Amino acid sequence: FAKTPIEVIQNQKEIDSLFTATTKDIYENPNHAIEVGQQIFENTSYKQQTRVKGLMLVSTAYSSKRDYQKALEYMIKANEFSESIDNPIFKIEIISKMGILYQQLKIYDKAIRYLDESEKLCLVYPVRDSVRFMLASNYIVKGFIYKERLNCDIAISFFDKGIKEYGGLNNVNK
């Protein structure tokens, strides 16, 4: 009875390498990413955050297949399992992705609720540069939601906020 590669990986560095390799492959072979993510989540010897990352990997793979409902199911599960994790950036990432998935499913009220929660967490996070990309993306997605709802003035204000945040990213990297 041979062990799968996931079962023999023990240290965090190897797990991180697996995530990186699988993430690069996610759009060309989403089914493989789904399998890897599920195996990581099911391995109870891994840290809780690593297992939740496995669920997020599965969610992203389903998104790449345009199966947003299935992607949302895994992101909701990731959110539930992340309750005990004390990592604010990780929580912001999960909540933001949930908002984006609701937007992709055109469930705008829930999308706005999660994006608002993510925005609040970003704005109180002490190091703005650490959350700037997520905040910018949040504003852009809100802009698209308001554009769909035919409120162009509000949409433009969110697009402008998002562009401003993305602009701050460029300044950080110079």
C-alpha positions as protocol buffer text, in pm:
chain_id: "A"
residue {
  index: 1
  type: PHE
  ca { x: 0 y: 0 z: 0 }
}
residue {
  index: 2
  type: ALA
  ca { x: 185 y: 306 z: -129 }
}
residue {
  index: 3
  type: LYS
  ca { x: 152 y: 645 z: 32 }
}
residue {
  index: 4
  type: THR
  ca { x: 53 y: 943 z: -176 }
}
residue {
  index: 5
  type: PRO
  ca { x: 299 y: 1235 z: -182 }
}
residue {
  index: 6
  type: ILE
  ca { x: 68 y: 1439 z: 41 }
}
residue {
  index: 7
  type: GLU
  ca { x: 79 y: 1176 z: 316 }
}
residue {
  index: 8
  type: VAL
  ca { x: 458 y: 1173 z: 335 }
}
residue {
  index: 9
  type: ILE
  ca { x: 503 y: 1551 z: 347 }
}
residue {
  index: 10
  type: GLN
  ca { x: 573 y: 1648 z: 704 }
}
residue {
  index: 11
  type: ASN
  ca { x: 743 y: 1987 z: 725 }
}
residue {
  index: 12
  type: GLN
  ca { x: 589 y: 2326 z: 656 }
}
residue {
  index: 13
  type: LYS
  ca { x: 847 y: 2416 z: 391 }
}
residue {
  index: 14
  type: GLU
  ca { x: 749 y: 2113 z: 181 }
}
residue {
  index: 15
  type: ILE
  ca { x: 380 y: 2193 z: 225 }
}
residue {
  index: 16
  type: ASP
  ca { x: 437 y: 2556 z: 117 }
}
residue {
  index: 17
  type: SER
  ca { x: 625 y: 2430 z: -191 }
}
residue {
  index: 18
  type: LEU
  ca { x: 334 y: 2201 z: -271 }
}
residue {
  index: 19
  type: PHE
  ca { x: 89 y: 2494 z: -245 }
}
residue {
  index: 20
  type: THR
  ca { x: 308 y: 2707 z: -471 }
}
residue {
  index: 21
  type: ALA
  ca { x: 344 y: 2433 z: -733 }
}
residue {
  index: 22
  type: THR
  ca { x: -26 y: 2346 z: -726 }
}
residue {
  index: 23
  type: THR
  ca { x: -133 y: 2713 z: -742 }
}
residue {
  index: 24
  type: LYS
  ca { x: 77 y: 2762 z: -1056 }
}
residue {
  index: 25
  type: ASP
  ca { x: -101 y: 2463 z: -1211 }
}
residue {
  index: 26
  type: ILE
  ca { x: -451 y: 2557 z: -1095 }
}
residue {
  index: 27
  type: TYR
  ca { x: -585 y: 2694 z: -1424 }
}
residue {
  index: 28
  type: GLU
  ca { x: -438 y: 2423 z: -1645 }
}
residue {
  index: 29
  type: ASN
  ca { x: -526 y: 2132 z: -1419 }
}
residue {
  index: 30
  type: PRO
  ca { x: -791 y: 2238 z: -1165 }
}
residue {
  index: 31
  type: ASN
  ca { x: -893 y: 1879 z: -1091 }
}
residue {
  index: 32
  type: HIS
  ca { x: -541 y: 1807 z: -965 }
}
residue {
  index: 33
  type: ALA
  ca { x: -554 y: 2117 z: -746 }
}
residue {
  index: 34
  type: ILE
  ca { x: -890 y: 2005 z: -607 }
}
residue {
  index: 35
  type: GLU
  ca { x: -747 y: 1663 z: -523 }
}
residue {
  index: 36
  type: VAL
  ca { x: -436 y: 1810 z: -356 }
}
residue {
  index: 37
  type: GLY
  ca { x: -638 y: 2065 z: -159 }
}
residue {
  index: 38
  type: GLN
  ca { x: -880 y: 1802 z: -33 }
}
residue {
  index: 39
  type: GLN
  ca { x: -596 y: 1573 z: 73 }
}
residue {
  index: 40
  type: ILE
  ca { x: -429 y: 1858 z: 260 }
}
residue {
  index: 41
  type: PHE
  ca { x: -752 y: 1946 z: 439 }
}
residue {
  index: 42
  type: GLU
  ca { x: -822 y: 1584 z: 534 }
}
residue {
  index: 43
  type: ASN
  ca { x: -476 y: 1538 z: 688 }
}
residue {
  index: 44
  type: THR
  ca { x: -548 y: 1616 z: 1054 }
}
residue {
  index: 45
  type: SER
  ca { x: -178 y: 1615 z: 1144 }
}
residue {
  index: 46
  type: TYR
  ca { x: -135 y: 1950 z: 963 }
}
residue {
  index: 47
  type: LYS
  ca { x: -182 y: 2284 z: 1135 }
}
residue {
  index: 48
  type: GLN
  ca { x: -534 y: 2427 z: 1117 }
}
residue {
  index: 49
  type: GLN
  ca { x: -422 y: 2716 z: 892 }
}
residue {
  index: 50
  type: THR
  ca { x: -259 y: 2472 z: 648 }
}
residue {
  index: 51
  type: ARG
  ca { x: -577 y: 2267 z: 634 }
}
residue {
  index: 52
  type: VAL
  ca { x: -784 y: 2581 z: 570 }
}
residue {
  index: 53
  type: LYS
  ca { x: -543 y: 2677 z: 291 }
}
residue {
  index: 54
  type: GLY
  ca { x: -623 y: 2337 z: 141 }
}
residue {
  index: 55
  type: LEU
  ca { x: -992 y: 2432 z: 134 }
}
residue {
  index: 56
  type: MET
  ca { x: -906 y: 2768 z: -21 }
}
residue {
  index: 57
  type: LEU
  ca { x: -705 y: 2590 z: -290 }
}
residue {
  index: 58
  type: VAL
  ca { x: -1007 y: 2371 z: -370 }
}
residue {
  index: 59
  type: SER
  ca { x: -1228 y: 2681 z: -384 }
}
residue {
  index: 60
  type: THR
  ca { x: -991 y: 2860 z: -622 }
}
residue {
  index: 61
  type: ALA
  ca { x: -973 y: 2553 z: -844 }
}
residue {
  index: 62
  type: TYR
  ca { x: -1352 y: 2539 z: -868 }
}
residue {
  index: 63
  type: SER
  ca { x: -1351 y: 2911 z: -951 }
}
residue {
  index: 64
  type: SER
  ca { x: -1109 y: 2842 z: -1234 }
}
residue {
  index: 65
  type: LYS
  ca { x: -1362 y: 2589 z: -1364 }
}
residue {
  index: 66
  type: ARG
  ca { x: -1628 y: 2863 z: -1335 }
}
residue {
  index: 67
  type: ASP
  ca { x: -1817 y: 2653 z: -1080 }
}
residue {
  index: 68
  type: TYR
  ca { x: -1872 y: 2944 z: -842 }
}
residue {
  index: 69
  type: GLN
  ca { x: -2135 y: 2765 z: -635 }
}
residue {
  index: 70
  type: LYS
  ca { x: -1894 y: 2482 z: -551 }
}
residue {
  index: 71
  type: ALA
  ca { x: -1614 y: 2736 z: -495 }
}
residue {
  index: 72
  type: LEU
  ca { x: -1837 y: 2921 z: -248 }
}
residue {
  index: 73
  type: GLU
  ca { x: -1919 y: 2597 z: -61 }
}
residue {
  index: 74
  type: TYR
  ca { x: -1549 y: 2537 z: 3 }
}
residue {
  index: 75
  type: MET
  ca { x: -1482 y: 2900 z: 96 }
}
residue {
  index: 76
  type: ILE
  ca { x: -1769 y: 2890 z: 348 }
}
residue {
  index: 77
  type: LYS
  ca { x: -1615 y: 2574 z: 493 }
}
residue {
  index: 78
  type: ALA
  ca { x: -1274 y: 2749 z: 503 }
}
residue {
  index: 79
  type: ASN
  ca { x: -1432 y: 3042 z: 686 }
}
residue {
  index: 80
  type: GLU
  ca { x: -1590 y: 2809 z: 943 }
}
residue {
  index: 81
  type: PHE
  ca { x: -1264 y: 2623 z: 1005 }
}
residue {
  index: 82
  type: SER
  ca { x: -1064 y: 2946 z: 1028 }
}
residue {
  index: 83
  type: GLU
  ca { x: -1254 y: 3072 z: 1335 }
}
residue {
  index: 84
  type: SER
  ca { x: -984 y: 2951 z: 1573 }
}
residue {
  index: 85
  type: ILE
  ca { x: -694 y: 3089 z: 1369 }
}
residue {
  index: 86
  type: ASP
  ca { x: -541 y: 3411 z: 1500 }
}
residue {
  index: 87
  type: ASN
  ca { x: -420 y: 3563 z: 1171 }
}
residue {
  index: 88
  type: PRO
  ca { x: -607 y: 3881 z: 1071 }
}
residue {
  index: 89
  type: ILE
  ca { x: -469 y: 3893 z: 716 }
}
residue {
  index: 90
  type: PHE
  ca { x: -573 y: 3533 z: 657 }
}
residue {
  index: 91
  type: LYS
  ca { x: -925 y: 3612 z: 780 }
}
residue {
  index: 92
  type: ILE
  ca { x: -942 y: 3921 z: 558 }
}
residue {
  index: 93
  type: GLU
  ca { x: -841 y: 3709 z: 260 }
}
residue {
  index: 94
  type: ILE
  ca { x: -1114 y: 3451 z: 328 }
}
residue {
  index: 95
  type: ILE
  ca { x: -1385 y: 3711 z: 383 }
}
residue {
  index: 96
  type: SER
  ca { x: -1280 y: 3902 z: 70 }
}
residue {
  index: 97
  type: LYS
  ca { x: -1291 y: 3587 z: -141 }
}
residue {
  index: 98
  type: MET
  ca { x: -1637 y: 3506 z: -8 }
}
residue {
  index: 99
  type: GLY
  ca { x: -1756 y: 3851 z: -111 }
}
residue {
  index: 100
  type: ILE
  ca { x: -1607 y: 3807 z: -458 }
}
residue {
  index: 101
  type: LEU
  ca { x: -1770 y: 3465 z: -499 }
}
residue {
  index: 102
  type: TYR
  ca { x: -2110 y: 3604 z: -400 }
}
residue {
  index: 103
  type: GLN
  ca { x: -2055 y: 3881 z: -658 }
}
residue {
  index: 104
  type: GLN
  ca { x: -1973 y: 3622 z: -924 }
}
residue {
  index: 105
  type: LEU
  ca { x: -2297 y: 3442 z: -835 }
}
residue {
  index: 106
  type: LYS
  ca { x: -2481 y: 3777 z: -856 }
}
residue {
  index: 107
  type: ILE
  ca { x: -2593 y: 3753 z: -492 }
}
residue {
  index: 108
  type: TYR
  ca { x: -2512 y: 4117 z: -438 }
}
residue {
  index: 109
  type: ASP
  ca { x: -2652 y: 4174 z: -89 }
}
residue {
  index: 110
  type: LYS
  ca { x: -2432 y: 3902 z: 60 }
}
residue {
  index: 111
  type: ALA
  ca { x: -2138 y: 4014 z: -153 }
}
residue {
  index: 112
  type: ILE
  ca { x: -2165 y: 4368 z: -16 }
}
residue {
  index: 113
  type: ARG
  ca { x: -2199 y: 4236 z: 340 }
}
residue {
  index: 114
  type: TYR
  ca { x: -1874 y: 4035 z: 316 }
}
residue {
  index: 115
  type: LEU
  ca { x: -1690 y: 4308 z: 125 }
}
residue {
  index: 116
  type: ASP
  ca { x: -1794 y: 4563 z: 389 }
}
residue {
  index: 117
  type: GLU
  ca { x: -1666 y: 4333 z: 664 }
}
residue {
  index: 118
  type: SER
  ca { x: -1339 y: 4284 z: 476 }
}
residue {
  index: 119
  type: GLU
  ca { x: -1303 y: 4659 z: 422 }
}
residue {
  index: 120
  type: LYS
  ca { x: -1351 y: 4730 z: 793 }
}
residue {
  index: 121
  type: LEU
  ca { x: -1085 y: 4474 z: 884 }
}
residue {
  index: 122
  type: CYS
  ca { x: -847 y: 4620 z: 625 }
}
residue {
  index: 123
  type: LEU
  ca { x: -897 y: 4976 z: 748 }
}
residue {
  index: 124
  type: VAL
  ca { x: -817 y: 4887 z: 1110 }
}
residue {
  index: 125
  type: TYR
  ca { x: -521 y: 4666 z: 1024 }
}
residue {
  index: 126
  type: PRO
  ca { x: -210 y: 4846 z: 1153 }
}
residue {
  index: 127
  type: VAL
  ca { x: 7 y: 4797 z: 842 }
}
residue {
  index: 128
  type: ARG
  ca { x: -192 y: 4925 z: 543 }
}
residue {
  index: 129
  type: ASP
  ca { x: 61 y: 4799 z: 288 }
}
residue {
  index: 130
  type: SER
  ca { x: -5 y: 4441 z: 403 }
}
residue {
  index: 131
  type: VAL
  ca { x: -373 y: 4464 z: 309 }
}
residue {
  index: 132
  type: ARG
  ca { x: -363 y: 4726 z: 31 }
}
residue {
  index: 133
  type: PHE
  ca { x: -410 y: 4478 z: -256 }
}
residue {
  index: 134
  type: MET
  ca { x: -712 y: 4315 z: -89 }
}
residue {
  index: 135
  type: LEU
  ca { x: -863 y: 4656 z: -11 }
}
residue {
  index: 136
  type: ALA
  ca { x: -812 y: 4772 z: -370 }
}
residue {
  index: 137
  type: SER
  ca { x: -971 y: 4455 z: -506 }
}
residue {
  index: 138
  type: ASN
  ca { x: -1255 y: 4494 z: -260 }
}
residue {
  index: 139
  type: TYR
  ca { x: -1332 y: 4846 z: -387 }
}
residue {
  index: 140
  type: ILE
  ca { x: -1317 y: 4738 z: -752 }
}
residue {
  index: 141
  type: VAL
  ca { x: -1557 y: 4448 z: -693 }
}
residue {
  index: 142
  type: LYS
  ca { x: -1794 y: 4683 z: -511 }
}
residue {
  index: 143
  type: GLY
  ca { x: -1772 y: 4914 z: -813 }
}
residue {
  index: 144
  type: PHE
  ca { x: -1882 y: 4629 z: -1040 }
}
residue {
  index: 145
  type: ILE
  ca { x: -2171 y: 4545 z: -808 }
}
residue {
  index: 146
  type: TYR
  ca { x: -2297 y: 4904 z: -809 }
}
residue {
  index: 147
  type: LYS
  ca { x: -2248 y: 4924 z: -1185 }
}
residue {
  index: 148
  type: GLU
  ca { x: -2475 y: 4617 z: -1219 }
}
residue {
  index: 149
  type: ARG
  ca { x: -2728 y: 4781 z: -995 }
}
residue {
  index: 150
  type: LEU
  ca { x: -2725 y: 5081 z: -1230 }
}
residue {
  index: 151
  type: ASN
  ca { x: -2589 y: 5327 z: -977 }
}
residue {
  index: 152
  type: CYS
  ca { x: -2297 y: 5457 z: -1180 }
}
residue {
  index: 153
  type: ASP
  ca { x: -2203 y: 5746 z: -948 }
}
residue {
  index: 154
  type: ILE
  ca { x: -2147 y: 5510 z: -656 }
}
residue {
  index: 155
  type: ALA
  ca { x: -1971 y: 5261 z: -887 }
}
residue {
  index: 156
  type: ILE
  ca { x: -1730 y: 5529 z: -1009 }
}
residue {
  index: 157
  type: SER
  ca { x: -1647 y: 5633 z: -653 }
}
residue {
  index: 158
  type: PHE
  ca { x: -1552 y: 5273 z: -567 }
}
residue {
  index: 159
  type: PHE
  ca { x: -1352 y: 5231 z: -888 }
}
residue {
  index: 160
  type: ASP
  ca { x: -1164 y: 5551 z: -798 }
}
residue {
  index: 161
  type: LYS
  ca { x: -1094 y: 5424 z: -444 }
}
residue {
  index: 162
  type: GLY
  ca { x: -970 y: 5094 z: -584 }
}
residue {
  index: 163
  type: ILE
  ca { x: -743 y: 5265 z: -837 }
}
residue {
  index: 164
  type: LYS
  ca { x: -603 y: 5485 z: -561 }
}
residue {
  index: 165
  type: GLU
  ca { x: -522 y: 5179 z: -347 }
}
residue {
  index: 166
  type: TYR
  ca { x: -364 y: 4997 z: -643 }
}
residue {
  index: 167
  type: GLY
  ca { x: -159 y: 5313 z: -704 }
}
residue {
  index: 168
  type: GLY
  ca { x: -29 y: 5285 z: -350 }
}
residue {
  index: 169
  type: LEU
  ca { x: 99 y: 4938 z: -434 }
}
residue {
  index: 170
  type: ASN
  ca { x: 312 y: 5080 z: -713 }
}
residue {
  index: 171
  type: ASN
  ca { x: 465 y: 5334 z: -475 }
}
residue {
  index: 172
  type: VAL
  ca { x: 554 y: 5059 z: -228 }
}
residue {
  index: 173
  type: ASN
  ca { x: 740 y: 4861 z: -495 }
}
residue {
  index: 174
  type: LYS
  ca { x: 944 y: 5157 z: -628 }
}
